[in-house]
CSV table of C-alpha atoms in Angstrom, one decimal:
chain,number,residue,atom,x,y,z
X,1,MET,CA,0.0,0.0,0.0
X,2,ILE,CA,1.1,3.6,-0.7
X,3,HIS,CA,2.0,5.5,2.4
X,4,SER,CA,2.5,8.9,0.9
X,5,VAL,CA,2.8,11.0,-2.2
X,6,PHE,CA,5.0,14.0,-2.9
X,7,ILE,CA,5.4,16.0,-5.8
X,8,ILE,CA,8.5,18.2,-6.4
X,9,ASN,CA,8.7,20.9,-8.9
X,10,ARG,CA,11.6,21.4,-11.3
X,11,SER,CA,13.5,23.8,-8.9
X,12,GLY,CA,13.4,21.5,-6.1
X,13,GLY,CA,10.4,22.9,-4.2
X,14,LEU,CA,7.5,20.8,-2.7
X,15,ILE,CA,4.4,21.4,-4.4
X,16,TYR,CA,2.2,18.5,-3.2
X,17,ASN,CA,2.4,16.4,-0.1
X,18,LYS,CA,-0.2,13.8,1.1
X,19,ASN,CA,-0.2,11.1,3.7
X,20,TYR,CA,-2.4,8.1,3.3
X,21,ASN,CA,-1.4,5.9,6.1
X,22,THR,CA,-2.6,7.2,9.6
X,23,HIS,CA,-0.9,4.5,11.6
X,24,ILE,CA,2.7,5.7,10.9
X,25,ALA,CA,4.5,8.7,12.1
X,26,GLN,CA,3.5,11.8,10.3
X,27,LEU,CA,6.0,14.3,8.6
X,28,SER,CA,5.7,17.9,9.7
X,29,SER,CA,5.3,20.4,6.8
X,30,ASN,CA,8.8,21.7,7.6
X,31,GLU,CA,10.3,18.3,7.5
X,32,ALA,CA,8.5,17.5,4.3
X,33,LEU,CA,10.0,20.7,2.7
X,34,ILE,CA,13.4,19.7,3.9
X,35,PHE,CA,12.8,16.2,2.5
X,36,ALA,CA,11.9,17.6,-0.9
X,37,GLY,CA,15.0,19.8,-1.1
X,38,THR,CA,17.3,17.0,-0.1
X,39,PHE,CA,15.8,14.5,-2.5
X,40,HIS,CA,16.0,17.0,-5.3
X,41,GLY,CA,19.7,17.4,-4.6
X,42,ILE,CA,20.6,13.8,-4.4
X,43,HIS,CA,18.6,13.0,-7.4
X,44,ALA,CA,20.5,15.5,-9.4
X,45,LEU,CA,23.8,14.1,-8.0
X,46,ALA,CA,22.9,10.6,-9.0
X,47,SER,CA,22.1,11.3,-12.5
X,48,ARG,CA,25.4,13.2,-12.8
X,49,ILE,CA,27.8,10.7,-11.4
X,50,ALA,CA,26.3,7.6,-13.0
X,51,PRO,CA,29.1,5.7,-14.7
X,52,THR,CA,27.1,4.5,-17.6
X,53,ALA,CA,26.1,8.0,-18.7
X,54,LYS,CA,29.6,9.1,-19.6
X,55,ALA,CA,30.1,5.9,-21.5
X,56,THR,CA,27.2,5.9,-23.7
X,57,GLY,CA,26.7,9.7,-23.7
X,58,THR,CA,23.1,9.7,-22.7
X,59,LYS,CA,22.0,11.3,-19.4
X,60,ASP,CA,21.1,8.8,-16.6
X,61,THR,CA,17.4,8.9,-15.4
X,62,GLY,CA,18.4,9.5,-11.7
X,63,ILE,CA,17.2,7.8,-8.6
X,64,GLN,CA,14.3,5.3,-9.2
X,65,THR,CA,14.0,3.5,-5.9
X,66,ILE,CA,15.5,3.8,-2.5
X,67,ASP,CA,15.1,0.7,-0.1
X,68,THR,CA,15.2,0.7,3.6
X,69,LYS,CA,14.2,-2.0,6.0
X,70,ASN,CA,10.6,-0.9,6.4
X,71,PHE,CA,9.6,0.9,3.3
X,72,ARG,CA,10.6,1.8,-0.3
X,73,LEU,CA,10.7,5.0,-1.9
X,74,HIS,CA,9.8,5.3,-5.6
X,75,CYS,CA,10.6,8.2,-7.8
X,76,PHE,CA,9.4,9.0,-11.3
X,77,GLN,CA,10.8,12.0,-13.0
X,78,THR,CA,8.9,13.6,-16.1
X,79,PRO,CA,10.8,14.9,-19.1
X,80,THR,CA,9.8,18.4,-17.8
X,81,GLY,CA,11.7,18.0,-14.5
X,82,ILE,CA,8.8,17.4,-12.1
X,83,LYS,CA,9.4,14.5,-9.8
X,84,PHE,CA,6.6,12.2,-8.4
X,85,ILE,CA,7.6,10.4,-5.2
X,86,ALA,CA,5.6,7.7,-3.5
X,87,ALA,CA,6.6,5.9,-0.3
X,88,THR,CA,5.2,2.3,-0.2
X,89,ASP,CA,5.7,-0.8,1.8
X,90,LEU,CA,8.2,-3.3,0.5
X,91,LEU,CA,5.5,-5.3,-1.4
X,92,HIS,CA,5.7,-3.0,-4.3
X,93,THR,CA,8.9,-3.4,-6.3
X,94,ARG,CA,8.1,-0.8,-9.2
X,95,LEU,CA,5.5,1.8,-9.1
X,96,THR,CA,6.0,3.2,-12.6
X,97,GLU,CA,2.4,2.8,-13.8
X,98,ALA,CA,0.9,4.2,-10.7
X,99,LEU,CA,3.2,7.1,-10.8
X,100,THR,CA,2.5,7.7,-14.4
X,101,ARG,CA,-1.3,7.8,-13.7
X,102,ILE,CA,-0.6,10.4,-10.9
X,103,TYR,CA,1.2,12.3,-13.5
X,104,GLU,CA,-1.7,12.1,-15.8
X,105,LEU,CA,-4.1,13.3,-12.9
X,106,TYR,CA,-1.7,16.1,-12.3
X,107,CYS,CA,-1.8,17.1,-15.9
X,108,ASP,CA,-5.6,16.9,-15.8
X,109,TYR,CA,-6.6,18.5,-12.7
X,110,ALA,CA,-3.7,20.9,-11.9
X,111,LEU,CA,-2.5,22.0,-15.4
X,112,LYS,CA,-6.0,22.3,-17.0
X,113,SER,CA,-7.4,24.4,-14.2
X,114,PRO,CA,-7.2,28.2,-14.9
X,115,PHE,CA,-6.6,28.9,-11.1
X,116,TYR,CA,-3.3,26.8,-10.9
X,117,ASN,CA,-0.1,28.8,-11.2
X,118,LEU,CA,2.9,26.8,-12.4
X,119,GLU,CA,5.5,25.7,-9.9
X,120,MET,CA,3.1,26.6,-7.0
X,121,PRO,CA,1.6,24.3,-4.4
X,122,VAL,CA,-1.3,22.3,-5.9
X,123,ARG,CA,-4.7,23.2,-4.3
X,124,SER,CA,-7.3,21.4,-6.2
X,125,ASP,CA,-10.1,19.3,-4.5
X,126,MET,CA,-10.6,17.3,-7.6
X,127,PHE,CA,-6.9,16.3,-7.7
X,128,ASP,CA,-7.1,15.2,-4.0
X,129,ALA,CA,-10.2,13.3,-4.5
X,130,LYS,CA,-9.0,11.5,-7.7
X,131,LEU,CA,-5.5,10.8,-6.1
X,132,LEU,CA,-7.2,9.3,-3.0
X,133,GLN,CA,-9.2,7.2,-5.3
X,134,LEU,CA,-6.1,5.9,-7.0
X,135,VAL,CA,-4.2,5.2,-3.9
X,136,GLN,CA,-7.1,3.3,-2.4
X,137,GLN,CA,-7.4,1.2,-5.7
X,138,ASP,CA,-3.8,0.2,-5.4
G,1,MET,CA,13.0,31.4,-65.8
G,2,ALA,CA,10.3,32.9,-63.9
G,3,SER,CA,7.9,29.9,-64.6
G,4,SER,CA,10.5,27.3,-63.2
G,5,GLN,CA,10.8,29.4,-60.2
G,6,GLN,CA,7.1,29.6,-59.9
G,7,GLN,CA,7.0,25.9,-60.3
G,8,GLN,CA,9.6,25.4,-57.6
G,9,VAL,CA,7.5,27.6,-55.3
G,10,GLN,CA,4.3,25.9,-56.2
G,11,SER,CA,5.9,22.4,-55.5
G,12,MET,CA,7.0,23.7,-52.1
G,13,LEU,CA,3.7,25.1,-51.3
G,14,LYS,CA,2.1,21.7,-52.3
G,15,LEU,CA,4.5,20.0,-49.9
G,16,ASP,CA,3.4,22.4,-47.2
G,17,THR,CA,-0.2,22.0,-47.7
G,18,LYS,CA,0.1,18.2,-47.8
G,19,GLN,CA,1.3,18.2,-44.2
G,20,SER,CA,-1.4,20.5,-43.0
G,21,LYS,CA,-4.0,19.1,-45.4
G,22,ARG,CA,-6.6,18.7,-42.6
G,23,SER,CA,-6.3,22.3,-41.4
G,24,THR,CA,-6.6,24.1,-44.8
G,25,LEU,CA,-9.4,21.8,-45.9
G,26,LEU,CA,-11.3,22.2,-42.6
G,27,LEU,CA,-12.6,25.7,-43.6
G,28,GLU,CA,-13.4,24.5,-47.1
G,29,GLN,CA,-15.5,21.4,-46.1
G,30,PRO,CA,-19.1,21.6,-46.5
G,31,VAL,CA,-21.1,22.7,-43.5
G,32,THR,CA,-23.4,19.7,-43.7
G,33,ARG,CA,-20.8,17.0,-43.6
G,34,GLN,CA,-22.0,13.7,-42.4
G,35,ARG,CA,-19.2,12.7,-40.1
G,36,ARG,CA,-19.2,14.6,-36.8
G,37,ASP,CA,-15.8,16.0,-36.1
G,38,LYS,CA,-14.6,15.9,-32.5
G,39,VAL,CA,-12.1,18.4,-31.0
G,40,SER,CA,-9.7,17.0,-28.3
G,41,LEU,CA,-11.0,17.8,-24.9
G,42,SER,CA,-7.5,18.4,-23.6
G,43,ALA,CA,-6.9,21.1,-26.2
G,44,PHE,CA,-10.3,22.8,-25.5
G,45,ALA,CA,-9.5,22.5,-21.8
G,46,PHE,CA,-6.2,24.4,-22.2
G,47,LEU,CA,-7.9,27.0,-24.4
G,48,PHE,CA,-10.9,27.5,-22.0
G,49,ALA,CA,-8.5,27.8,-19.0
G,50,GLU,CA,-6.6,30.5,-20.8
G,51,MET,CA,-9.9,32.3,-21.7
G,52,ILE,CA,-10.6,32.3,-18.0
G,53,ARG,CA,-7.2,33.6,-17.0
G,54,TYR,CA,-7.4,36.1,-19.8
G,55,THR,CA,-10.7,37.7,-18.5
G,56,GLN,CA,-9.5,37.4,-15.0
G,57,ASN,CA,-6.9,39.9,-15.7
G,58,ARG,CA,-9.4,42.4,-17.1
G,59,VAL,CA,-12.2,42.4,-14.6
G,60,LEU,CA,-12.7,43.6,-11.2
G,61,GLY,CA,-14.8,41.0,-9.5
G,62,ILE,CA,-16.6,37.7,-9.7
G,63,GLN,CA,-19.8,39.1,-11.3
G,64,ASP,CA,-17.7,40.9,-13.8
G,65,LEU,CA,-15.9,37.7,-14.7
G,66,GLU,CA,-19.1,35.8,-15.0
G,67,THR,CA,-20.5,38.5,-17.3
G,68,LYS,CA,-17.4,38.5,-19.6
G,69,LEU,CA,-17.5,34.7,-19.9
G,70,ASN,CA,-21.3,35.0,-20.7
G,71,GLU,CA,-20.5,37.4,-23.5
G,72,LEU,CA,-17.8,35.1,-25.0
G,73,GLY,CA,-20.4,32.3,-24.8
G,74,GLN,CA,-22.9,34.4,-26.6
G,75,ARG,CA,-20.6,34.8,-29.6
G,76,VAL,CA,-20.4,31.0,-29.7
G,77,GLY,CA,-24.0,30.5,-29.2
G,78,VAL,CA,-25.1,32.6,-32.3
G,79,ARG,CA,-22.9,30.3,-34.5
G,80,VAL,CA,-23.9,27.1,-32.9
G,81,PHE,CA,-27.6,28.0,-33.5
G,82,GLU,CA,-27.1,28.7,-37.1
G,83,LEU,CA,-25.0,25.6,-37.6
G,84,THR,CA,-27.3,23.2,-35.7
G,85,MET,CA,-30.3,24.6,-37.6
G,86,SER,CA,-29.0,24.1,-41.0
G,87,ARG,CA,-27.5,20.7,-40.1
G,88,GLU,CA,-30.7,19.4,-38.6
G,89,LYS,CA,-32.6,20.5,-41.6
G,90,THR,CA,-35.4,21.6,-39.5
G,91,VAL,CA,-38.1,23.6,-41.3
G,92,ARG,CA,-39.1,26.0,-38.6
G,93,ARG,CA,-37.3,28.0,-35.9
G,94,GLU,CA,-38.7,27.3,-32.4
G,95,THR,CA,-40.4,30.5,-31.0
G,96,ARG,CA,-42.2,28.9,-28.0
G,97,VAL,CA,-40.5,28.5,-24.8
G,98,LEU,CA,-40.9,24.9,-24.1
G,99,GLN,CA,-40.0,23.9,-27.6
G,100,MET,CA,-36.9,26.0,-27.5
G,101,LEU,CA,-35.8,24.5,-24.3
G,102,VAL,CA,-36.2,21.0,-25.7
G,103,TYR,CA,-34.3,22.2,-28.7
G,104,ILE,CA,-31.3,23.4,-26.6
G,105,ASN,CA,-31.6,20.3,-24.3
G,106,SER,CA,-31.2,17.8,-27.1
G,107,VAL,CA,-29.8,19.2,-30.3
G,108,VAL,CA,-27.5,21.9,-29.1
G,109,TRP,CA,-26.1,20.0,-26.2
G,110,ARG,CA,-25.5,17.0,-28.6
G,111,ALA,CA,-23.7,19.1,-31.1
G,112,LEU,CA,-21.5,20.8,-28.3
G,113,PHE,CA,-20.9,18.0,-25.9
G,114,ASP,CA,-22.0,14.9,-27.6
G,115,LYS,CA,-24.7,14.2,-25.1
G,116,PRO,CA,-28.0,15.4,-24.3
G,117,ALA,CA,-28.4,17.6,-21.2
G,118,ASP,CA,-29.5,15.6,-18.2
G,119,SER,CA,-32.7,17.2,-17.2
G,120,LEU,CA,-34.9,20.3,-17.8
G,121,GLU,CA,-37.2,21.5,-14.9
G,122,ARG,CA,-39.5,24.2,-14.4
G,123,SER,CA,-39.0,26.1,-11.1
G,124,THR,CA,-41.7,25.7,-8.5
G,125,GLU,CA,-41.3,29.0,-6.9
G,126,ASN,CA,-41.1,31.4,-9.9
G,127,GLU,CA,-43.2,30.7,-13.1
G,128,ASP,CA,-40.7,32.2,-15.4
G,129,GLU,CA,-37.7,30.2,-14.4
G,130,TYR,CA,-36.4,27.0,-16.0
G,131,MET,CA,-33.3,25.1,-15.3
G,132,ILE,CA,-31.3,22.9,-17.4
G,133,THR,CA,-29.1,20.5,-15.6
G,134,ASP,CA,-25.8,18.8,-16.7
G,135,ASN,CA,-24.3,16.3,-14.3
G,136,GLU,CA,-20.8,16.5,-15.4
G,137,PRO,CA,-20.1,19.1,-18.1
G,138,ASP,CA,-16.9,18.0,-19.9
G,139,ILE,CA,-15.4,21.2,-20.3
G,140,LEU,CA,-15.8,22.2,-16.6
G,141,LYS,CA,-14.5,18.9,-15.1
G,142,TYR,CA,-10.9,19.9,-14.8
G,143,ILE,CA,-11.6,23.2,-13.3
G,144,SER,CA,-11.1,23.6,-9.4
G,145,VAL,CA,-12.4,26.9,-8.2
G,146,PRO,CA,-10.4,28.1,-5.2
G,147,LYS,CA,-12.4,28.7,-1.9
G,148,GLU,CA,-12.0,32.4,-2.1
G,149,MET,CA,-14.0,32.5,-5.2
G,150,ALA,CA,-16.5,29.8,-4.3
G,151,SER,CA,-19.5,31.6,-5.8
G,152,PHE,CA,-17.9,31.7,-9.2
G,153,SER,CA,-19.3,29.3,-11.7
G,154,PRO,CA,-17.2,28.7,-15.0
G,155,GLY,CA,-20.4,27.4,-16.5
G,156,ALA,CA,-20.9,31.1,-17.3
G,157,PHE,CA,-19.6,30.4,-20.7
G,158,ILE,CA,-22.4,27.7,-21.3
G,159,SER,CA,-25.0,30.1,-20.0
G,160,GLY,CA,-23.9,32.6,-22.5
G,161,ILE,CA,-24.3,30.0,-25.3
G,162,VAL,CA,-27.9,29.4,-24.0
G,163,GLU,CA,-28.7,33.1,-23.6
G,164,SER,CA,-27.9,34.0,-27.2
G,165,ILE,CA,-29.9,31.0,-28.5
G,166,SER,CA,-32.8,32.1,-26.4
G,167,VAL,CA,-32.5,35.6,-27.9
G,168,CYS,CA,-32.3,34.0,-31.5
G,169,CYS,CA,-35.6,32.2,-30.7
G,170,GLN,CA,-37.2,35.4,-29.8
G,171,CYS,CA,-37.6,34.4,-26.0
G,172,PRO,CA,-34.9,36.5,-24.4
G,173,ALA,CA,-33.9,35.5,-21.0
G,174,ARG,CA,-31.4,36.3,-18.3
G,175,VAL,CA,-29.3,33.1,-18.0
G,176,THR,CA,-27.0,32.2,-15.2
G,177,SER,CA,-25.1,29.1,-14.1
G,178,HIS,CA,-24.8,27.6,-10.7
G,179,VAL,CA,-22.9,24.8,-9.3
G,180,VAL,CA,-25.0,22.4,-7.3
G,181,PRO,CA,-23.0,19.4,-6.3
G,182,ALA,CA,-24.9,16.2,-5.6
G,183,GLU,CA,-24.0,12.7,-4.7
G,184,GLY,CA,-21.1,11.6,-6.8
G,185,MET,CA,-21.3,14.6,-9.0
G,186,PRO,CA,-19.1,17.5,-7.7
G,187,VAL,CA,-19.3,19.5,-10.9
G,188,ARG,CA,-23.0,19.3,-11.4
G,189,THR,CA,-24.0,22.6,-13.1
G,190,VAL,CA,-27.5,24.0,-13.3
G,191,ILE,CA,-28.3,26.6,-16.0
G,192,LEU,CA,-31.0,28.9,-14.7
G,193,LEU,CA,-33.1,30.8,-17.4
G,194,LYS,CA,-35.3,33.7,-16.2
G,195,PHE,CA,-37.4,34.7,-19.1
G,196,ASP,CA,-38.4,38.3,-19.7
G,197,LYS,CA,-41.8,39.5,-18.5
G,198,ASP,CA,-43.1,40.1,-22.1
G,199,VAL,CA,-42.1,36.5,-23.2
G,200,MET,CA,-44.1,35.0,-20.3
G,201,GLU,CA,-47.2,37.2,-21.1
G,202,ARG,CA,-46.9,36.2,-24.8
G,203,GLU,CA,-46.8,32.6,-23.7
G,204,LYS,CA,-49.9,33.0,-21.6
G,205,ARG,CA,-51.7,34.7,-24.5
G,206,LEU,CA,-50.7,31.9,-27.0
G,207,GLU,CA,-51.9,29.1,-24.3
G,208,ALA,CA,-55.2,31.0,-23.9
G,209,GLY,CA,-55.7,31.4,-27.7
G,210,LYS,CA,-54.8,27.7,-28.3
G,211,SER,CA,-57.0,26.3,-25.7
G,212,LYS,CA,-60.0,28.4,-26.8
């Protein structure tokens, strides 16, 4: 099951943060912002120091999963530099389709709304509702 | 010399038009074509969002914003009315209130949104008010209105379309749109038509004349 979802914009700022598991320790909003900035940094580092990139000349995709003893962190970076991060339990090995669907929801309910300013936090009831539906389905 | 140059230019132009064949021929296609052409909802959603942002920069309040969107919708409504009338090959234009509402409910909604409107009701409190309901208007479903503008209904565009059609059918009305969320339908929109006094009086006279 998916514990939480984060969306980071292209400059490293957190634009969406939602927790779906009430039984685990919650991240304070400050901690979430620090997490987003840190993750943005290490993601950039990883894509630059990848040994395969220099050899083939193509840029590496960056961090895709981070494993710990209790949970796994998945990351999906769009070609526009937005990162979709999900923290799940260890049962999920790859979350690319779910993260792609979250990307589609972001495109639909955030980008097509006239009241959403780019790179700003996402404040859309429809987006929250649809994302909740998607997380509960998984 | 000049002719070969001309031929070169013409062949280049031909190549050009071949790639954008659809767009140049769209305006040259007959009005009454059989196959109904559809526009991508995403493309229209982006255009509509930009329309709302554009008007937002030029108004000073929510009422003004709705009025401006209404005016934009009116421009669409006149053209939609002409197009649907000619495509349906109907012989007569509706001038009675109820027939006009049924026309809007079925023909116009199907031409614009590919589905008939969900319900048509007459208000119980006021005799001159009618309501057209759409449970999930496609063009509005991606828009999330922030809480500080909770009374704004982007369906003002649709109400503009309906208002201009009502003027074309000689039943002028004041049309507004309201969001009335219901179970499982958070974007349910109600288009409220308030007909002018002379329209209702004319209807009464015609009803009296018919029953006599």
